[in-house]
Short mmCIF file of C-alpha atoms in Angstrom, two decimals:
data_model
loop_
_atom_site.label_atom_id
_atom_site.label_comp_id
_atom_site.label_asym_id
_atom_site.label_seq_id
_atom_site.Cartn_x
_atom_site.Cartn_y
_atom_site.Cartn_z
CA MET A 1 18.25 -2.91 -14.03
CA SER A 2 17.33 -6.33 -15.37
CA ILE A 3 13.73 -7.31 -14.90
CA LEU A 4 15.03 -10.44 -13.21
CA TYR A 5 15.70 -10.54 -9.43
CA ASP A 6 19.12 -11.66 -8.20
CA GLU A 7 19.59 -14.58 -5.82
CA GLY A 8 19.51 -12.45 -2.72
CA GLN A 9 16.17 -10.80 -3.76
CA GLN A 10 14.73 -14.14 -4.67
CA ALA A 11 15.62 -15.40 -1.24
CA ILE A 12 13.78 -12.42 0.37
CA ALA A 13 10.71 -13.21 -1.71
CA THR A 14 10.73 -16.89 -0.85
CA GLU A 15 11.36 -16.47 2.88
CA SER A 16 8.83 -13.68 3.32
CA ARG A 17 6.16 -15.82 1.54
CA ARG A 18 6.96 -18.75 3.80
CA VAL A 19 6.75 -16.67 6.96
CA ILE A 20 3.60 -14.78 6.03
CA GLU A 21 1.73 -17.86 4.79
CA ALA A 22 2.62 -19.66 8.12
CA ARG A 23 1.42 -16.81 10.32
CA VAL A 24 -1.50 -15.15 8.52
CA ASN A 25 -4.68 -16.97 7.72
CA LYS A 26 -8.30 -16.31 6.78
CA GLU A 27 -9.75 -17.32 10.11
CA GLU A 28 -7.83 -14.50 11.85
CA LEU A 29 -8.65 -11.87 9.21
CA LEU A 30 -12.46 -12.45 8.94
CA PRO A 31 -13.29 -11.23 12.49
CA LEU A 32 -11.36 -7.95 11.85
CA LEU A 33 -13.96 -6.91 9.27
CA GLU A 34 -16.57 -6.61 11.97
CA THR A 35 -14.53 -4.56 14.49
CA THR A 36 -13.40 -0.96 14.01
CA GLY A 37 -9.99 -0.13 15.44
CA ARG A 38 -8.38 -3.59 15.45
CA TYR A 39 -5.67 -4.87 13.17
CA HIS A 40 -3.77 -8.19 12.84
CA GLU A 41 -1.24 -7.84 15.63
CA GLY A 42 0.47 -11.08 14.73
CA TYR A 43 1.33 -9.84 11.33
CA TRP A 44 2.77 -6.64 12.60
CA ALA A 45 4.83 -8.46 15.28
CA THR A 46 6.19 -10.62 12.44
CA ALA A 47 7.10 -7.60 10.33
CA LYS A 48 9.06 -6.14 13.23
CA GLU A 49 10.73 -9.42 14.09
CA GLN A 50 11.74 -10.00 10.45
CA GLY A 51 13.23 -6.49 10.07
CA TRP A 52 10.74 -5.54 7.33
CA THR A 53 10.14 -2.21 8.98
CA ALA A 54 13.84 -1.39 8.77
CA LEU A 55 14.37 -2.71 5.24
CA ALA A 56 14.65 0.54 3.27
CA LEU A 57 15.95 2.90 5.92
CA PRO A 58 19.55 3.93 6.56
CA GLU A 59 21.82 1.84 8.81
CA THR A 60 22.63 4.97 10.79
CA TYR A 61 19.14 4.92 12.28
CA GLY A 62 18.74 1.14 12.69
CA GLY A 63 17.72 0.32 9.11
CA LEU A 64 19.06 -2.37 6.73
CA ASP A 65 19.95 0.19 3.92
CA LEU A 66 18.24 -1.84 1.25
CA GLY A 67 15.75 -0.22 -1.10
CA LEU A 68 12.33 -0.09 -2.86
CA ILE A 69 13.00 -3.27 -4.78
CA GLU A 70 13.43 -5.39 -1.67
CA LEU A 71 10.51 -3.76 0.18
CA GLY A 72 8.35 -4.27 -2.89
CA LEU A 73 9.10 -7.96 -2.70
CA ILE A 74 7.82 -8.08 0.82
CA ALA A 75 4.73 -6.04 -0.09
CA HIS A 76 4.01 -8.51 -2.94
CA GLN A 77 3.81 -11.35 -0.48
CA VAL A 78 1.78 -9.17 1.97
CA GLY A 79 -0.73 -8.71 -0.87
CA ARG A 80 -0.91 -12.44 -1.63
CA SER A 81 -1.81 -13.25 2.01
CA LEU A 82 -3.85 -10.15 2.89
CA ALA A 83 -1.86 -9.20 5.96
CA GLY A 84 -4.22 -7.16 8.14
CA ALA A 85 -2.43 -3.88 8.84
CA PRO A 86 -1.43 -0.88 6.65
CA PHE A 87 1.74 0.12 8.54
CA LEU A 88 4.33 -1.31 6.21
CA THR A 89 3.38 1.25 3.64
CA ALA A 90 2.33 4.10 5.90
CA SER A 91 5.31 3.91 8.23
CA PHE A 92 7.63 3.68 5.24
CA GLY A 93 6.15 6.79 3.70
CA ALA A 94 6.47 8.74 6.91
CA ALA A 95 10.02 7.52 7.45
CA LYS A 96 11.13 8.41 3.93
CA ALA A 97 9.68 11.91 4.24
CA ILE A 98 11.68 12.48 7.43
CA GLU A 99 14.81 10.86 5.97
CA LEU A 100 14.72 12.84 2.69
CA TYR A 101 13.50 16.23 3.91
CA GLY A 102 13.98 16.35 7.69
CA SER A 103 16.79 17.87 9.81
CA GLU A 104 19.33 15.74 11.64
CA ASP A 105 17.48 16.31 14.88
CA GLN A 106 14.16 15.15 13.26
CA LYS A 107 15.85 12.04 11.84
CA ALA A 108 17.38 11.12 15.15
CA LYS A 109 14.06 11.65 16.91
CA TRP A 110 11.81 9.63 14.67
CA LEU A 111 13.77 7.20 12.41
CA PRO A 112 14.99 4.62 15.00
CA GLY A 113 11.52 4.05 16.22
CA LEU A 114 10.05 3.81 12.77
CA ALA A 115 12.80 1.41 11.76
CA SER A 116 12.19 -0.84 14.70
CA GLY A 117 8.41 -0.71 14.23
CA GLU A 118 7.90 0.47 17.78
CA THR A 119 6.73 3.76 16.31
CA ILE A 120 3.94 3.69 13.74
CA GLY A 121 3.82 6.36 11.07
CA THR A 122 1.28 7.58 8.60
CA VAL A 123 1.03 10.05 5.74
CA ALA A 124 -1.84 12.55 5.88
CA PHE A 125 -2.05 14.33 2.51
CA ALA A 126 -5.56 13.77 1.08
CA ASN A 127 -8.49 16.10 1.46
CA GLY A 128 -11.56 14.09 0.46
CA ALA A 129 -10.96 12.35 -2.88
CA ASN A 130 -8.02 14.58 -3.80
CA ALA A 131 -4.68 12.96 -2.88
CA LEU A 132 -2.75 16.25 -3.15
CA PRO A 133 -5.14 19.15 -3.05
CA ALA A 134 -4.22 22.61 -4.40
CA ARG A 135 -5.24 24.14 -1.13
CA PRO A 136 -4.80 21.70 1.79
CA GLY A 137 -7.53 21.57 4.46
CA ILE A 138 -4.97 21.71 7.29
CA THR A 139 -3.30 24.98 8.23
CA LEU A 140 0.20 25.41 9.65
CA THR A 141 0.58 28.61 11.62
CA GLY A 142 3.72 29.19 13.72
CA GLU A 143 4.56 25.50 13.85
CA ARG A 144 1.04 24.63 14.97
CA LEU A 145 -1.47 22.55 12.92
CA ASP A 146 -5.25 23.11 12.83
CA GLY A 147 -8.00 21.36 10.84
CA ILE A 148 -9.33 17.97 9.93
CA MET A 149 -7.65 15.38 7.68
CA THR A 150 -10.12 12.85 6.50
CA GLY A 151 -9.72 9.10 5.83
CA VAL A 152 -6.14 8.65 6.96
CA SER A 153 -5.00 5.08 6.45
CA GLY A 154 -3.52 3.69 9.72
CA GLY A 155 -4.63 6.90 11.51
CA LEU A 156 -6.20 5.07 14.44
CA ALA A 157 -2.92 3.56 15.56
CA ALA A 158 -0.22 5.97 14.25
CA ASP A 159 2.13 7.78 16.59
CA VAL A 160 3.45 10.34 14.12
CA ALA A 161 2.10 11.79 10.88
CA VAL A 162 3.67 13.60 7.93
CA VAL A 163 1.11 16.22 6.99
CA PHE A 164 0.54 18.26 3.82
CA ALA A 165 -0.66 21.64 5.05
CA ASN A 166 -1.39 25.19 4.02
CA GLY A 167 0.93 27.78 5.55
CA SER A 168 0.59 31.48 4.75
CA GLY A 169 -0.92 30.72 1.32
CA MET A 170 1.71 28.16 0.33
CA PRO A 171 2.06 24.39 0.69
CA MET A 172 3.95 23.06 3.65
CA LEU A 173 5.09 19.59 4.56
CA ALA A 174 5.28 18.96 8.29
CA VAL A 175 5.77 16.18 10.83
CA ALA A 176 3.56 16.01 13.99
CA GLU A 177 3.25 13.73 16.95
CA LEU A 178 -0.29 12.42 17.23
CA THR A 179 -0.51 11.82 21.02
CA ASP A 180 -3.08 14.56 21.68
CA VAL A 181 -4.75 14.55 18.22
CA THR A 182 -8.44 13.52 18.26
CA ARG A 183 -9.16 10.47 16.04
CA ASP A 184 -12.62 9.70 14.72
CA PRO A 185 -12.77 6.07 13.55
CA ILE A 186 -14.26 5.32 10.16
CA ALA A 187 -16.23 2.05 9.94
CA SER A 188 -15.31 0.74 6.45
CA PHE A 189 -15.66 -2.49 4.61
CA ASP A 190 -11.94 -3.14 5.29
CA ASN A 191 -11.62 -2.18 8.93
CA SER A 192 -8.09 -3.53 9.39
CA ARG A 193 -6.90 -0.50 7.38
CA LEU A 194 -7.67 1.65 10.48
CA TYR A 195 -9.04 4.61 8.65
CA ALA A 196 -9.67 7.71 10.77
CA ASP A 197 -10.33 11.42 10.51
CA LEU A 198 -7.58 13.23 12.41
CA ALA A 199 -8.59 16.52 14.10
CA PHE A 200 -5.59 18.82 14.69
CA LYS A 201 -6.09 21.63 17.14
CA ASP A 202 -3.05 23.78 17.95
CA THR A 203 -0.97 20.62 17.48
CA PRO A 204 2.82 21.13 17.61
CA ALA A 205 4.52 20.38 14.29
CA GLU A 206 7.94 20.76 12.64
CA THR A 207 8.37 21.86 9.07
CA LEU A 208 10.02 19.57 6.59
CA ALA A 209 9.61 21.58 3.34
CA ALA A 210 7.81 24.75 2.13
CA GLY A 211 6.41 26.19 -1.03
CA GLY A 212 6.86 24.43 -4.41
CA ALA A 213 9.49 22.11 -2.77
CA ALA A 214 6.81 20.90 -0.37
CA ARG A 215 4.45 19.94 -3.15
CA GLU A 216 7.22 18.10 -5.07
CA ALA A 217 8.29 16.37 -1.87
CA ALA A 218 4.68 15.28 -1.13
CA LEU A 219 4.26 13.91 -4.66
CA HIS A 220 7.59 12.03 -4.30
CA ILE A 221 6.46 10.49 -1.00
CA LEU A 222 3.09 9.49 -2.64
CA ALA A 223 4.97 7.89 -5.49
CA LEU A 224 7.21 5.88 -3.16
CA GLN A 225 4.08 4.63 -1.34
CA ALA A 226 2.30 4.01 -4.64
CA VAL A 227 5.09 1.65 -5.73
CA ILE A 228 4.81 -0.37 -2.56
CA THR A 229 1.08 -0.39 -2.82
CA ALA A 230 1.32 -1.52 -6.45
CA HIS A 231 3.43 -4.52 -5.38
CA GLU A 232 0.81 -5.35 -2.79
CA GLN A 233 -1.96 -5.10 -5.38
CA THR A 234 -0.03 -7.26 -7.80
CA GLY A 235 0.44 -9.96 -5.14
CA GLY A 236 -3.30 -9.94 -4.43
CA ALA A 237 -4.09 -10.17 -8.14
CA GLU A 238 -1.67 -13.02 -8.52
CA ALA A 239 -3.33 -14.93 -5.65
CA MET A 240 -6.80 -14.37 -7.11
CA MET A 241 -5.64 -15.55 -10.55
CA GLU A 242 -4.23 -18.77 -8.98
CA ILE A 243 -7.30 -19.45 -6.89
CA ALA A 244 -9.52 -18.98 -9.98
CA ARG A 245 -7.18 -21.32 -12.01
CA ASP A 246 -7.17 -24.04 -9.40
CA TYR A 247 -10.88 -23.94 -9.05
CA ALA A 248 -11.40 -24.05 -12.81
CA VAL A 249 -9.46 -27.26 -13.16
CA THR A 250 -11.22 -29.11 -10.32
CA ARG A 251 -14.84 -27.92 -10.56
CA ARG A 252 -16.76 -29.96 -13.14
CA ALA A 253 -19.92 -29.13 -15.05
CA PHE A 254 -21.55 -31.07 -17.96
CA GLY A 255 -18.93 -33.74 -17.59
CA GLN A 256 -15.81 -31.70 -17.75
CA PRO A 257 -13.75 -29.14 -15.81
CA ILE A 258 -15.20 -25.69 -16.18
CA GLY A 259 -11.75 -24.51 -17.21
CA ALA A 260 -12.42 -26.24 -20.54
CA PHE A 261 -15.05 -23.67 -21.42
CA GLN A 262 -13.78 -20.63 -23.37
CA SER A 263 -15.59 -18.15 -21.15
CA ILE A 264 -13.53 -19.36 -18.18
CA LYS A 265 -10.12 -20.14 -19.72
CA HIS A 266 -9.98 -16.98 -21.72
CA ARG A 267 -10.76 -14.94 -18.62
CA ILE A 268 -7.98 -16.56 -16.64
CA ALA A 269 -5.56 -16.08 -19.52
CA GLU A 270 -6.47 -12.38 -19.53
CA LEU A 271 -5.84 -12.21 -15.76
CA TYR A 272 -2.41 -13.72 -16.30
CA GLY A 273 -1.59 -10.97 -18.84
CA LEU A 274 -2.75 -8.27 -16.43
CA VAL A 275 -0.73 -9.65 -13.54
CA GLU A 276 2.46 -9.93 -15.50
CA LEU A 277 2.11 -6.40 -16.99
CA ALA A 278 1.59 -5.10 -13.45
CA ARG A 279 4.54 -7.15 -12.12
CA ALA A 280 6.90 -5.79 -14.86
CA ASN A 281 5.74 -2.23 -14.16
CA CYS A 282 6.32 -2.65 -10.42
CA ILE A 283 9.88 -3.95 -10.87
CA HIS A 284 10.68 -1.10 -13.33
CA ALA A 285 9.19 1.54 -11.00
CA ALA A 286 11.18 0.20 -7.98
CA SER A 287 14.38 0.16 -10.05
CA ARG A 288 13.91 3.79 -11.06
CA GLU A 289 13.91 5.27 -7.53
CA GLY A 290 16.09 8.35 -7.57
CA GLN A 291 15.95 8.77 -11.34
CA SER A 292 14.23 11.58 -13.24
CA ASP A 293 11.51 9.25 -14.65
CA PHE A 294 10.57 7.76 -11.30
CA ILE A 295 7.18 9.58 -10.98
CA ILE A 296 6.21 8.35 -14.44
CA ALA A 297 7.17 4.76 -13.69
CA ALA A 298 5.34 4.92 -10.24
CA ALA A 299 2.20 6.18 -11.89
CA ALA A 300 2.32 3.41 -14.57
CA ALA A 301 2.81 0.73 -11.91
CA ARG A 302 0.01 2.07 -9.75
CA ILE A 303 -2.45 2.23 -12.71
CA SER A 304 -1.67 -1.26 -14.08
CA ALA A 305 -1.67 -2.87 -10.56
CA THR A 306 -5.03 -1.28 -9.69
CA GLU A 307 -6.57 -2.57 -12.89
CA ALA A 308 -5.10 -6.09 -12.32
CA TYR A 309 -6.31 -6.43 -8.74
CA ASP A 310 -9.74 -5.02 -9.39
CA THR A 311 -10.25 -7.30 -12.34
CA ALA A 312 -8.84 -10.41 -10.74
CA SER A 313 -10.84 -10.03 -7.51
CA ARG A 314 -14.07 -9.55 -9.52
CA ASP A 315 -13.45 -12.36 -12.02
CA CYS A 316 -12.35 -14.84 -9.40
CA VAL A 317 -15.66 -14.43 -7.55
CA GLN A 318 -17.57 -14.79 -10.85
CA ILE A 319 -15.67 -17.95 -11.79
CA HIS A 320 -16.61 -19.50 -8.46
CA GLY A 321 -20.36 -18.77 -9.05
CA GLY A 322 -22.62 -18.75 -5.99
CA ILE A 323 -20.00 -19.93 -3.45
CA GLY A 324 -17.74 -17.06 -4.48
CA VAL A 325 -19.76 -14.59 -2.41
CA THR A 326 -19.93 -16.68 0.79
CA TRP A 327 -18.35 -15.37 4.00
CA GLU A 328 -16.57 -18.68 4.67
CA LEU A 329 -14.72 -18.88 1.37
CA GLY A 330 -13.15 -15.49 2.04
CA LEU A 331 -12.78 -14.20 -1.54
CA HIS A 332 -14.51 -11.07 -0.42
CA LEU A 333 -11.39 -10.30 1.67
CA HIS A 334 -9.49 -9.69 -1.58
CA THR A 335 -12.41 -7.82 -3.08
CA ARG A 336 -12.52 -5.44 -0.15
CA ARG A 337 -8.71 -4.99 -0.10
CA ALA A 338 -8.71 -4.36 -3.83
CA ARG A 339 -11.20 -1.45 -3.32
CA SER A 340 -9.37 -0.13 -0.32
CA LEU A 341 -5.92 -0.04 -2.01
CA ALA A 342 -7.50 1.46 -5.13
CA ILE A 343 -8.12 4.75 -3.23
CA GLU A 344 -5.12 4.93 -0.91
CA GLN A 345 -2.27 7.20 -1.99
CA GLY A 346 -4.45 8.58 -4.75
CA ASN A 347 -7.02 6.89 -6.93
CA LEU A 348 -6.81 5.99 -10.63
CA LEU A 349 -7.87 9.43 -11.79
CA PHE A 350 -5.10 11.09 -9.70
CA TRP A 351 -2.38 8.88 -11.10
CA GLU A 352 -3.67 9.12 -14.62
CA ASP A 353 -3.51 12.92 -14.36
CA VAL A 354 0.01 12.72 -12.99
CA LEU A 355 1.11 10.42 -15.77
CA VAL A 356 -0.46 12.59 -18.50
CA ASP A 357 0.93 15.76 -17.10
CA ARG A 358 4.53 14.31 -16.91
CA LEU A 359 4.38 12.85 -20.37
CA THR A 360 2.88 16.04 -21.83
CA GLY A 361 5.59 18.03 -20.21
CA GLU A 362 8.29 15.82 -21.65
CA ALA A 363 6.79 15.95 -25.12
CA ALA A 364 6.51 19.78 -24.89
#
């Protein structure tokens, strides 16, 4: 694929940016930081209304049958505007797991609701800091789940979860309804992510994959989510770079704009480089879906986007000086989101290990 978007894809990017910027604002996002269990309902209503929840799912089940490239474009705009709900990524991951590895009955049961957005999905793989543990903390016995899955993004509002579990000594991938699952809210510095510990106790579940196939399936789902998250991170980094640039050409010190000082303009130039590298990696990764090198491309996108967003959110605050840390300015919204996204779907260490393992294997 060319690294240039076609006219249809550019139209998706333009229209999604217009809609999100019109309906999501800082004044609605700031109160969410102080309340556990709430998310920006206006954004999620917009996502459903615009068909973003159905974008990358099959037409048979109410989807639009587009792909990772188009969903990535939406996620980029979501990252720019800090939309306050994690469901676009989490529901997509759950839906793709069911679409790729589920039975026809499972697809018919879950995919229409996930495509419409009326059903919210999440992916529960991590055990502590490990995104894909060698021995999962959840056990699957006779189609019943038991155990606690910690720090699940979107867990407070999800209706269904795809779970990485341990069954008879081997990995299992299963789908479970969360109606009767106990949820313990986690108060975080980014509460609109709706983090929760999910306590499964004799919870009915249906197997999607078992053994080595389950681990490969789980890694593939994490990679799909990682590409969407990388687009979101790149959008946030781009927004921070632009905010820093605009402030640097208007704020004056010692008789000139602060952007004239090397310590400022060089820093902004470095941010531009990081953003464009992350953008290129995101486009490449999205275009490699279904190819043998997809995991490698996804890992590279995730690593570069995490570095770009972390650096941009930090440097933008520094360029603003004292007002950069004020509640009203809202730059901390991006700083919080940068840190949240950096640990969802596997942190930097996880994806660096994945990248090295894959590259070493190819070289061998």
